[in-house]
PDB file of C-alpha atoms in Angstrom:
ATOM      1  CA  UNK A   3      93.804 121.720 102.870  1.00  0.00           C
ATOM      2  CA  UNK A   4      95.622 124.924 102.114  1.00  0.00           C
ATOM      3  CA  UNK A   5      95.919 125.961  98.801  1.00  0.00           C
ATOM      4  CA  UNK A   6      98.865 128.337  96.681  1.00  0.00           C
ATOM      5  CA  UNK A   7      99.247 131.407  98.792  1.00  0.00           C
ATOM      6  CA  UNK A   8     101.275 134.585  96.905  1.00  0.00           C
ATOM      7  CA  UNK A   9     102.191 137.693  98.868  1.00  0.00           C
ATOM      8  CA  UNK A  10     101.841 140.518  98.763  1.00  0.00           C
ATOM      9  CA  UNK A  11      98.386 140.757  97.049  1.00  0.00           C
ATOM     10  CA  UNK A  12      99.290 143.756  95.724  1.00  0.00           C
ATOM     11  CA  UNK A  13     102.267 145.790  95.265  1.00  0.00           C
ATOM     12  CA  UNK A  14     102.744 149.239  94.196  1.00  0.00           C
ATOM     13  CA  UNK A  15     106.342 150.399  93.055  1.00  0.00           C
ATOM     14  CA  UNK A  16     107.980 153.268  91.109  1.00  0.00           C
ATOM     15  CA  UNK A  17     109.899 152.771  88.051  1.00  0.00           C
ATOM     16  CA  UNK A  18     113.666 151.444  88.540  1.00  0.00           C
ATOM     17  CA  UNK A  19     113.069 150.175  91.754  1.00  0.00           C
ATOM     18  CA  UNK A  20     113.102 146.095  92.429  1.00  0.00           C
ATOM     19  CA  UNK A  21     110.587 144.133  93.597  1.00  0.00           C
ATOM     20  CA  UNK A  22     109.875 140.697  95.309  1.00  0.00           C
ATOM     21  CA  UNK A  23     106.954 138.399  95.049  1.00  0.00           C
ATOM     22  CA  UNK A  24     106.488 135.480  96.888  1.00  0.00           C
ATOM     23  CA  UNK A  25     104.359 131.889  96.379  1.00  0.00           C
ATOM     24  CA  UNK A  26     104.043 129.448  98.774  1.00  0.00           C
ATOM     25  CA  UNK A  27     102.825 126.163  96.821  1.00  0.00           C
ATOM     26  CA  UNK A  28     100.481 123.460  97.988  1.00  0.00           C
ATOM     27  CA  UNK A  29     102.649 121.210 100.754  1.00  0.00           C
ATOM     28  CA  UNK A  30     104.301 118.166  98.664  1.00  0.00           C
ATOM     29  CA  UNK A  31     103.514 119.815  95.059  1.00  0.00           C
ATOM     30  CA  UNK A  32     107.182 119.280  93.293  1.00  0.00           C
ATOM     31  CA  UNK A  33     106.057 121.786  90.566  1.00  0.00           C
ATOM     32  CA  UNK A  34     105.757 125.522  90.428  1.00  0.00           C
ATOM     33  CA  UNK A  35     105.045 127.508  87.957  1.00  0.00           C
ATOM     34  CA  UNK A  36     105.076 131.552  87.656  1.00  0.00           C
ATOM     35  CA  UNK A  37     102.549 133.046  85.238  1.00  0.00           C
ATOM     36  CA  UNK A  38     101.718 137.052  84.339  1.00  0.00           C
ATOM     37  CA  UNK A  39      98.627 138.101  83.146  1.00  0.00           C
ATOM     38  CA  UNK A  40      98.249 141.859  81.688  1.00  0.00           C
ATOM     39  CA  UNK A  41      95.060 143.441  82.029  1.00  0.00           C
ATOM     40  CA  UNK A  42      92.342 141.740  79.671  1.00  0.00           C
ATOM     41  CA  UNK A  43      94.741 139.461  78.411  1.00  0.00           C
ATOM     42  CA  UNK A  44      95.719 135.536  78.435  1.00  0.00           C
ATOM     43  CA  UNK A  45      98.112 133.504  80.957  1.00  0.00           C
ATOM     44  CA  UNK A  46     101.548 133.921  79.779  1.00  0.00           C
ATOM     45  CA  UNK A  47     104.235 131.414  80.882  1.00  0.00           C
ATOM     46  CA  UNK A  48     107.379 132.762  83.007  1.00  0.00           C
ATOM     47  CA  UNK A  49     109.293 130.307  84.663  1.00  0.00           C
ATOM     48  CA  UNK A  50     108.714 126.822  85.895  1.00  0.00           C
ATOM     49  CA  UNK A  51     110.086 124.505  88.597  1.00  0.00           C
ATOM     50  CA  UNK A  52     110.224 120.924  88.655  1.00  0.00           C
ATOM     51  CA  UNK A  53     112.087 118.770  91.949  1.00  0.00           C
ATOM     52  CA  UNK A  54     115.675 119.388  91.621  1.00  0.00           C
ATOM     53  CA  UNK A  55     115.727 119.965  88.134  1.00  0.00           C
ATOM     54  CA  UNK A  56     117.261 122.924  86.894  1.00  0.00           C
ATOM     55  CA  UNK A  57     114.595 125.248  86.069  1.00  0.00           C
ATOM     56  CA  UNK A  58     113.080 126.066  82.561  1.00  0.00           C
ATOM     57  CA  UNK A  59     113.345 129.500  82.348  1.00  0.00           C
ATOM     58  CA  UNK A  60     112.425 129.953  78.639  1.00  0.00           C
ATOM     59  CA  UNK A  61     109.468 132.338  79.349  1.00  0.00           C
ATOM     60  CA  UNK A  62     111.185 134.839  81.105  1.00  0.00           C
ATOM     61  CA  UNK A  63     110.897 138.087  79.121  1.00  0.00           C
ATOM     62  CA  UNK A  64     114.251 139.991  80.084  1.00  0.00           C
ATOM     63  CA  UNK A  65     117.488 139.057  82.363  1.00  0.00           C
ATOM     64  CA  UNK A  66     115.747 141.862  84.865  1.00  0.00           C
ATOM     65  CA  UNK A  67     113.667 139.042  85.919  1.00  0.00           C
ATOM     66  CA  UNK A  68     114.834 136.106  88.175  1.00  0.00           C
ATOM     67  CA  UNK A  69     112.872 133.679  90.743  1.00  0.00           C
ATOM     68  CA  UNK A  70     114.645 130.726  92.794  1.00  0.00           C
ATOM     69  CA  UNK A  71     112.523 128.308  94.787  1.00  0.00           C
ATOM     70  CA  UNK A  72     114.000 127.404  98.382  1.00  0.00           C
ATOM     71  CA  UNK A  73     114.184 124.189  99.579  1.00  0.00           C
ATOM     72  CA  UNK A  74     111.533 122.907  97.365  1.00  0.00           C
ATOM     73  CA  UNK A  75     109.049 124.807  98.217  1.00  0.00           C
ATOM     74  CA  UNK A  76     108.877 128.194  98.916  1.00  0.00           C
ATOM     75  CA  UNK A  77     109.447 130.386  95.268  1.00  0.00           C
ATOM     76  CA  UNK A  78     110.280 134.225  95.111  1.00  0.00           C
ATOM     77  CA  UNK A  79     109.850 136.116  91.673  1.00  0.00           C
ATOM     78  CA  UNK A  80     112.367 139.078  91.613  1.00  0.00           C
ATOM     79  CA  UNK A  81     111.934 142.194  88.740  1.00  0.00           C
ATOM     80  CA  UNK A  82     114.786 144.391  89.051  1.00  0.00           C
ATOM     81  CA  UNK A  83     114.697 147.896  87.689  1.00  0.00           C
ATOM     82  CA  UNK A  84     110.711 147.703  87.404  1.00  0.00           C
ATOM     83  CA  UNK A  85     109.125 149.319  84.159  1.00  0.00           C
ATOM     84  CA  UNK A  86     105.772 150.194  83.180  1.00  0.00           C
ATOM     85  CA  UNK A  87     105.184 147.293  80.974  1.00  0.00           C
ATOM     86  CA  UNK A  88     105.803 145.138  84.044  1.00  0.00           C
ATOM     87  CA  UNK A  89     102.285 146.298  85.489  1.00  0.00           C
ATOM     88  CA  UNK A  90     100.351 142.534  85.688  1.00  0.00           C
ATOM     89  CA  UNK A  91      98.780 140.584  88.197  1.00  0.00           C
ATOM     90  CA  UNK A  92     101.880 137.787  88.720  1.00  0.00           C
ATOM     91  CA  UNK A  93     100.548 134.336  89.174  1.00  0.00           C
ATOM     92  CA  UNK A  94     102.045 131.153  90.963  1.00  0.00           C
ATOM     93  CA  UNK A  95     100.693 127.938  90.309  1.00  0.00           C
ATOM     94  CA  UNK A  96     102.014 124.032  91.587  1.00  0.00           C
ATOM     95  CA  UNK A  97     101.207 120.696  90.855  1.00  0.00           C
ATOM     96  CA  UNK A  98     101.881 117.227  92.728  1.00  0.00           C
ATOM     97  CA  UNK A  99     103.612 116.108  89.361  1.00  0.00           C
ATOM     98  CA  UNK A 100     105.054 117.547  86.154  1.00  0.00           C
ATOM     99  CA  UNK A 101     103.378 117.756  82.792  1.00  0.00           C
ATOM    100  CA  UNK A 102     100.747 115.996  81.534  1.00  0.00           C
ATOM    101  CA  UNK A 103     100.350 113.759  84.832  1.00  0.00           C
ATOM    102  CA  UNK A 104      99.482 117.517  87.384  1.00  0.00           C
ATOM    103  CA  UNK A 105      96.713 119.435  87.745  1.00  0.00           C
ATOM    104  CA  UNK A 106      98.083 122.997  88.029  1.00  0.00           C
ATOM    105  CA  UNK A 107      96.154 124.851  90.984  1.00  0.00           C
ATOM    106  CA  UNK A 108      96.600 128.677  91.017  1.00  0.00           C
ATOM    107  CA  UNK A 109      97.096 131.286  94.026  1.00  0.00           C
ATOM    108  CA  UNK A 110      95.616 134.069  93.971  1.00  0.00           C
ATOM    109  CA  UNK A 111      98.148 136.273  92.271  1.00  0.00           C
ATOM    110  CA  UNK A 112     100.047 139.505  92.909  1.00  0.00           C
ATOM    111  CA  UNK A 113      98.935 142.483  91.136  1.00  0.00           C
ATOM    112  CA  UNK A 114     102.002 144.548  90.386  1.00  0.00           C
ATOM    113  CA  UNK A 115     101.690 148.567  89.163  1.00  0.00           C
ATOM    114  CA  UNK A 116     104.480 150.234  88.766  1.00  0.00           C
ATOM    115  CA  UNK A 117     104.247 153.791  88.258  1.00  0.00           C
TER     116      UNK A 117
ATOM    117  CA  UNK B 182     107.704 125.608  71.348  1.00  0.00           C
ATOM    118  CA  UNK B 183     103.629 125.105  71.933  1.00  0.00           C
ATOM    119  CA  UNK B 184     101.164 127.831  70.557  1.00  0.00           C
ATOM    120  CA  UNK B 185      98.026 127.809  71.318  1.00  0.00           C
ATOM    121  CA  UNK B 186      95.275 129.776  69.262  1.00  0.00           C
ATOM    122  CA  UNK B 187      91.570 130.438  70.786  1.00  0.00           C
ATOM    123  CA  UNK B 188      89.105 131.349  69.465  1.00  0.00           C
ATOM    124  CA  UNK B 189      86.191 133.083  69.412  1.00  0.00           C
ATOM    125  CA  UNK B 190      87.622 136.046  71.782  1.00  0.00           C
ATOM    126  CA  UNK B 191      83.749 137.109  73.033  1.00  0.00           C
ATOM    127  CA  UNK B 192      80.937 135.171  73.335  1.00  0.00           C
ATOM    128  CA  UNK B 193      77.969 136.176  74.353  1.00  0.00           C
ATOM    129  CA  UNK B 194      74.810 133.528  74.329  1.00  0.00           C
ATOM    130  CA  UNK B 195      71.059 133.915  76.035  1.00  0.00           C
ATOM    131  CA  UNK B 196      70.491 131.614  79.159  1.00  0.00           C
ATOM    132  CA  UNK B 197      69.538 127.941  78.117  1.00  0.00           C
ATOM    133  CA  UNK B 198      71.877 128.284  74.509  1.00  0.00           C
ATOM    134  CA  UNK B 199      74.770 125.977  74.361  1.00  0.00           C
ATOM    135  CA  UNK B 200      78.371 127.422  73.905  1.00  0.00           C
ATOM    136  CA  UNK B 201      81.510 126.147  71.990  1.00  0.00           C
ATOM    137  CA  UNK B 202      84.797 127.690  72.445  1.00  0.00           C
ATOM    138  CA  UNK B 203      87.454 125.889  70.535  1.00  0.00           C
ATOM    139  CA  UNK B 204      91.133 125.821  70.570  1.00  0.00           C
ATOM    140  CA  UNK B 205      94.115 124.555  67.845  1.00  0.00           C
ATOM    141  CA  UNK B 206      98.194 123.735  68.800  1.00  0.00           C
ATOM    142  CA  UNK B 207     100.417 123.665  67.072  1.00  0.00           C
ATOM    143  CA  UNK B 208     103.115 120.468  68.717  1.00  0.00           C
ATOM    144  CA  UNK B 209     101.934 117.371  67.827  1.00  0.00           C
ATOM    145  CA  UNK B 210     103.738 116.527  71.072  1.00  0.00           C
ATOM    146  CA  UNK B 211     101.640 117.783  73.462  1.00  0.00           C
ATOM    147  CA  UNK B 212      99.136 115.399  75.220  1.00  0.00           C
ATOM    148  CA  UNK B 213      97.092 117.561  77.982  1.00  0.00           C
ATOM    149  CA  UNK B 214      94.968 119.688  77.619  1.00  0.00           C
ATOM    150  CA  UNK B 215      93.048 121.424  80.433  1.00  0.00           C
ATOM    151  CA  UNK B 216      90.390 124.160  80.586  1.00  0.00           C
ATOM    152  CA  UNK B 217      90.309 126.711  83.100  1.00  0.00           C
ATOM    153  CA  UNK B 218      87.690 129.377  84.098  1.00  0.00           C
ATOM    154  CA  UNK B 219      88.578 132.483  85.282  1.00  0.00           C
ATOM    155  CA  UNK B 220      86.075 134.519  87.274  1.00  0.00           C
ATOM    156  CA  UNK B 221      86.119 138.584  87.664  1.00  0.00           C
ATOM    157  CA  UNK B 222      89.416 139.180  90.333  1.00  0.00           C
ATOM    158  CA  UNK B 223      89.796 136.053  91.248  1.00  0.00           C
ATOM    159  CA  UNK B 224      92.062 132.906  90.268  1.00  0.00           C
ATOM    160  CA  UNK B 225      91.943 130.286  87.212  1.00  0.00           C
ATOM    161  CA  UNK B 226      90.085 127.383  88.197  1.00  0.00           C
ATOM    162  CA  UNK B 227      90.607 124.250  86.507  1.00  0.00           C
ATOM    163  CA  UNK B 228      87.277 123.006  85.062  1.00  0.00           C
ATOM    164  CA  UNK B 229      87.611 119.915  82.833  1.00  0.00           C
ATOM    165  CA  UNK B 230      90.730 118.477  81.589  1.00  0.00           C
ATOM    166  CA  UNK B 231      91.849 115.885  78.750  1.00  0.00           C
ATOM    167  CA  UNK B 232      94.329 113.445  78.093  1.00  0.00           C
ATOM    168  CA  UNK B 233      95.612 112.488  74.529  1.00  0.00           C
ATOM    169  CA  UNK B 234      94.166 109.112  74.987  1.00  0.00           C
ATOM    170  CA  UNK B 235      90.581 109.873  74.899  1.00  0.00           C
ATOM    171  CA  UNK B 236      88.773 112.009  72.228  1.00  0.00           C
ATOM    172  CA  UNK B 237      85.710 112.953  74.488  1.00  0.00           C
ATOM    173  CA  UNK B 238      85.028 114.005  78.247  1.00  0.00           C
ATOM    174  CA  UNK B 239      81.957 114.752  79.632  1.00  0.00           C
ATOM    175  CA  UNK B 240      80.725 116.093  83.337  1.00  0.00           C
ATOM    176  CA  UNK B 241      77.456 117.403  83.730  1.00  0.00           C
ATOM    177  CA  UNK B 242      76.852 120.641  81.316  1.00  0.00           C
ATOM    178  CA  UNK B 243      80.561 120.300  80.378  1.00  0.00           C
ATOM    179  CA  UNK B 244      82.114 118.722  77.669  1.00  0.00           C
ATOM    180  CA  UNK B 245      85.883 118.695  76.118  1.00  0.00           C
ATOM    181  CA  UNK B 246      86.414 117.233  72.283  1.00  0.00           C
ATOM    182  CA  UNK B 247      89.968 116.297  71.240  1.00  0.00           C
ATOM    183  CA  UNK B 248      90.706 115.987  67.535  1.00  0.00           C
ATOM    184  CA  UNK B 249      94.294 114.479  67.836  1.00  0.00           C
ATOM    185  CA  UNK B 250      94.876 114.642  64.037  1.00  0.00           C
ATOM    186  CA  UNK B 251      93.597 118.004  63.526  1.00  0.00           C
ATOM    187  CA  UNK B 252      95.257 119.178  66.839  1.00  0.00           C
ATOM    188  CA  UNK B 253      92.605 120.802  67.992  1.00  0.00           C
ATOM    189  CA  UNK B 254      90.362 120.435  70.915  1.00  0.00           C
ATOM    190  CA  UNK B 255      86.972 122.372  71.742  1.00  0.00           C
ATOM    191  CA  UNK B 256      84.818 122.940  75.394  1.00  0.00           C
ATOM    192  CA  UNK B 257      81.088 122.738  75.019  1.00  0.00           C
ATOM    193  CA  UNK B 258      78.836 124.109  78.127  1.00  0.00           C
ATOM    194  CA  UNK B 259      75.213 123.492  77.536  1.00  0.00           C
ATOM    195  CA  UNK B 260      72.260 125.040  79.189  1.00  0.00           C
ATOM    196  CA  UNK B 261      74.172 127.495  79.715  1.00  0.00           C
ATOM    197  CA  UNK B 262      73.587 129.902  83.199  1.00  0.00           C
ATOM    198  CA  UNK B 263      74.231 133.548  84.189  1.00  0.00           C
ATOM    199  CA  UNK B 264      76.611 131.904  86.790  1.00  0.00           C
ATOM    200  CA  UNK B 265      79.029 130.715  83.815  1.00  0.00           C
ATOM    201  CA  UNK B 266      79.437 134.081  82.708  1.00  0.00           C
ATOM    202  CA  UNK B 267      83.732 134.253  82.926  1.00  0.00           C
ATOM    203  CA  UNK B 268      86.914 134.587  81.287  1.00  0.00           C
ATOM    204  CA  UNK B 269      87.754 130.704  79.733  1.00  0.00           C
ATOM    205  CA  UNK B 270      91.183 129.478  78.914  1.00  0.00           C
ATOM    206  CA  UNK B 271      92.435 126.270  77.456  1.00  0.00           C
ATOM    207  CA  UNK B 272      95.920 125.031  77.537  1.00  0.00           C
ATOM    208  CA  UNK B 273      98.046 122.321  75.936  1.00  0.00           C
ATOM    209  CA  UNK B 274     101.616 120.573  77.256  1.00  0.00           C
ATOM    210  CA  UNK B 275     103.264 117.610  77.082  1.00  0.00           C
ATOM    211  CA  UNK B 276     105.410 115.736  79.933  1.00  0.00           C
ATOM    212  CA  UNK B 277     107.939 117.601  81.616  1.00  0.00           C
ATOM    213  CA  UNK B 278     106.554 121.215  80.146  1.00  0.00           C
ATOM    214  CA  UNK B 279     104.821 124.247  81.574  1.00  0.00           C
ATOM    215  CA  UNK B 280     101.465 124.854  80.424  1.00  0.00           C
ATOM    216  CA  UNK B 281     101.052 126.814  77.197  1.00  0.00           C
ATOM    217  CA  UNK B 282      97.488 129.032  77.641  1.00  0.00           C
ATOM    218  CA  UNK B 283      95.175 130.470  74.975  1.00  0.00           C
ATOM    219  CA  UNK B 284      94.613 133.978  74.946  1.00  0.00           C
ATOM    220  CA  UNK B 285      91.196 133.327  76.638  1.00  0.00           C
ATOM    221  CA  UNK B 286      87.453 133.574  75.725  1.00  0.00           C
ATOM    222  CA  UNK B 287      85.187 136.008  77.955  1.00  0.00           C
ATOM    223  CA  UNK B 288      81.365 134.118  77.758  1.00  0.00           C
ATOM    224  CA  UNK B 289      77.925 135.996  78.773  1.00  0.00           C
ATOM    225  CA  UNK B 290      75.277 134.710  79.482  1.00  0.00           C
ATOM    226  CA  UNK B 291      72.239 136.903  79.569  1.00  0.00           C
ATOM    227  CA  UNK B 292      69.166 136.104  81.174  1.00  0.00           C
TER     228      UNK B 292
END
């Protein structure tokens, strides 16, 4: 079946402008989870989706980011005012249950530059 | 929250060697804890996993150690092949939590 889809696959941006990546999760997966990854280095935890719950949002690094998910499913990852240290590839993952119990299967990410 | 330490960072072995990457966390909590490999441009892919319950997993060439007490758990890949050559990450969470990743190991192989 289809798998975690993320668009665009790349997006270029200037500094101070705001930006809008999408993730479209495997169909019935009640977990999503939003990931960055800087060049060379390790996954590193954003924000994270489970049902209706309200979302854990502990690994967001400033109040310029934001991401809602839609109905369940569909999730959009908002930077406002973009700066340079935003530059990553942005990563979406889901999983058919939470935690320990959900294997977390990855799209193919967004690679952000902003210049 | 979790942290998760990995180590070594590089790792670079000849063809037919074995390989050991391991990983320590710090929440005793925790009770997953999955490895993923990571090829050049593309997406994590999730290679082995293990649950708190067990303290060894095995499938084919790879193999996942858990020491529950010592919180740490290790990946071994033996016979190792040019086409394992990649960017590995473990993880660790517990119910309910996003996965907390390692900083990530990048093997080679050499032929």
């Amino acid at each position: 079946g289809a798998g975690v889809s993320q668009s665009p696959s790349n997006k270029v941006t200037e500094k101070g402008k705001d930006v809008e990546l999408r993730c479209d999760p495997i169909s019935g997966h009640t977990a999503l989870y939003w990931y960055r990854q800087s060049l060379g280095q390790g996954l590193e935890f954003l924000i994270y989706f489970q049902g209706n719950s309200a979302p854990d949002k502990s690994g967001l690094p400033s109040d310029r980011f934001s991401a809602e998910r839609t109905g369940g499913s569909v999730s959009t990852l908002t930077i406002q005012r973009t700066q340079q240290e935003d530059s990553a590839v942005y990563l979406c993952a889901s999983s058919a249950t939470s935690g320990s119990r959900g294997t977390q299967y990855f799209g193919p990410g967004t690679r952000l530059t902003v210049l | 929250g979790e942290n998760v330490e990995q180590h070594p960072s590089t790792l670079s072995v000849q063809e037919g060697d074995s390989a050991v990457i391991k990983c320590t966390y710090s929440d005793s909590a925790s009770n997953y804890f999955p490895w993923y490999k990571q090829e050049l441009g593309k997406r994590p892919q999730l290679i082995i996993d293990i649950r708190s319950n067990v303290g060894e997993k095995k499938d084919q060439r790879i193999a996942v150690t858990l020491n529950k007490t010592a919180k740490h758990f290790s990946l071994h890949i033996t016979e190792t092949q040019p086409e394992d050559s990649a960017v590995y990450f473990c993880a660790a969470n517990q119910a309910g939590t996003a996965l907390i990743f390692g900083k990530g190991t990048t093997l080679s192989v050499s032929s």
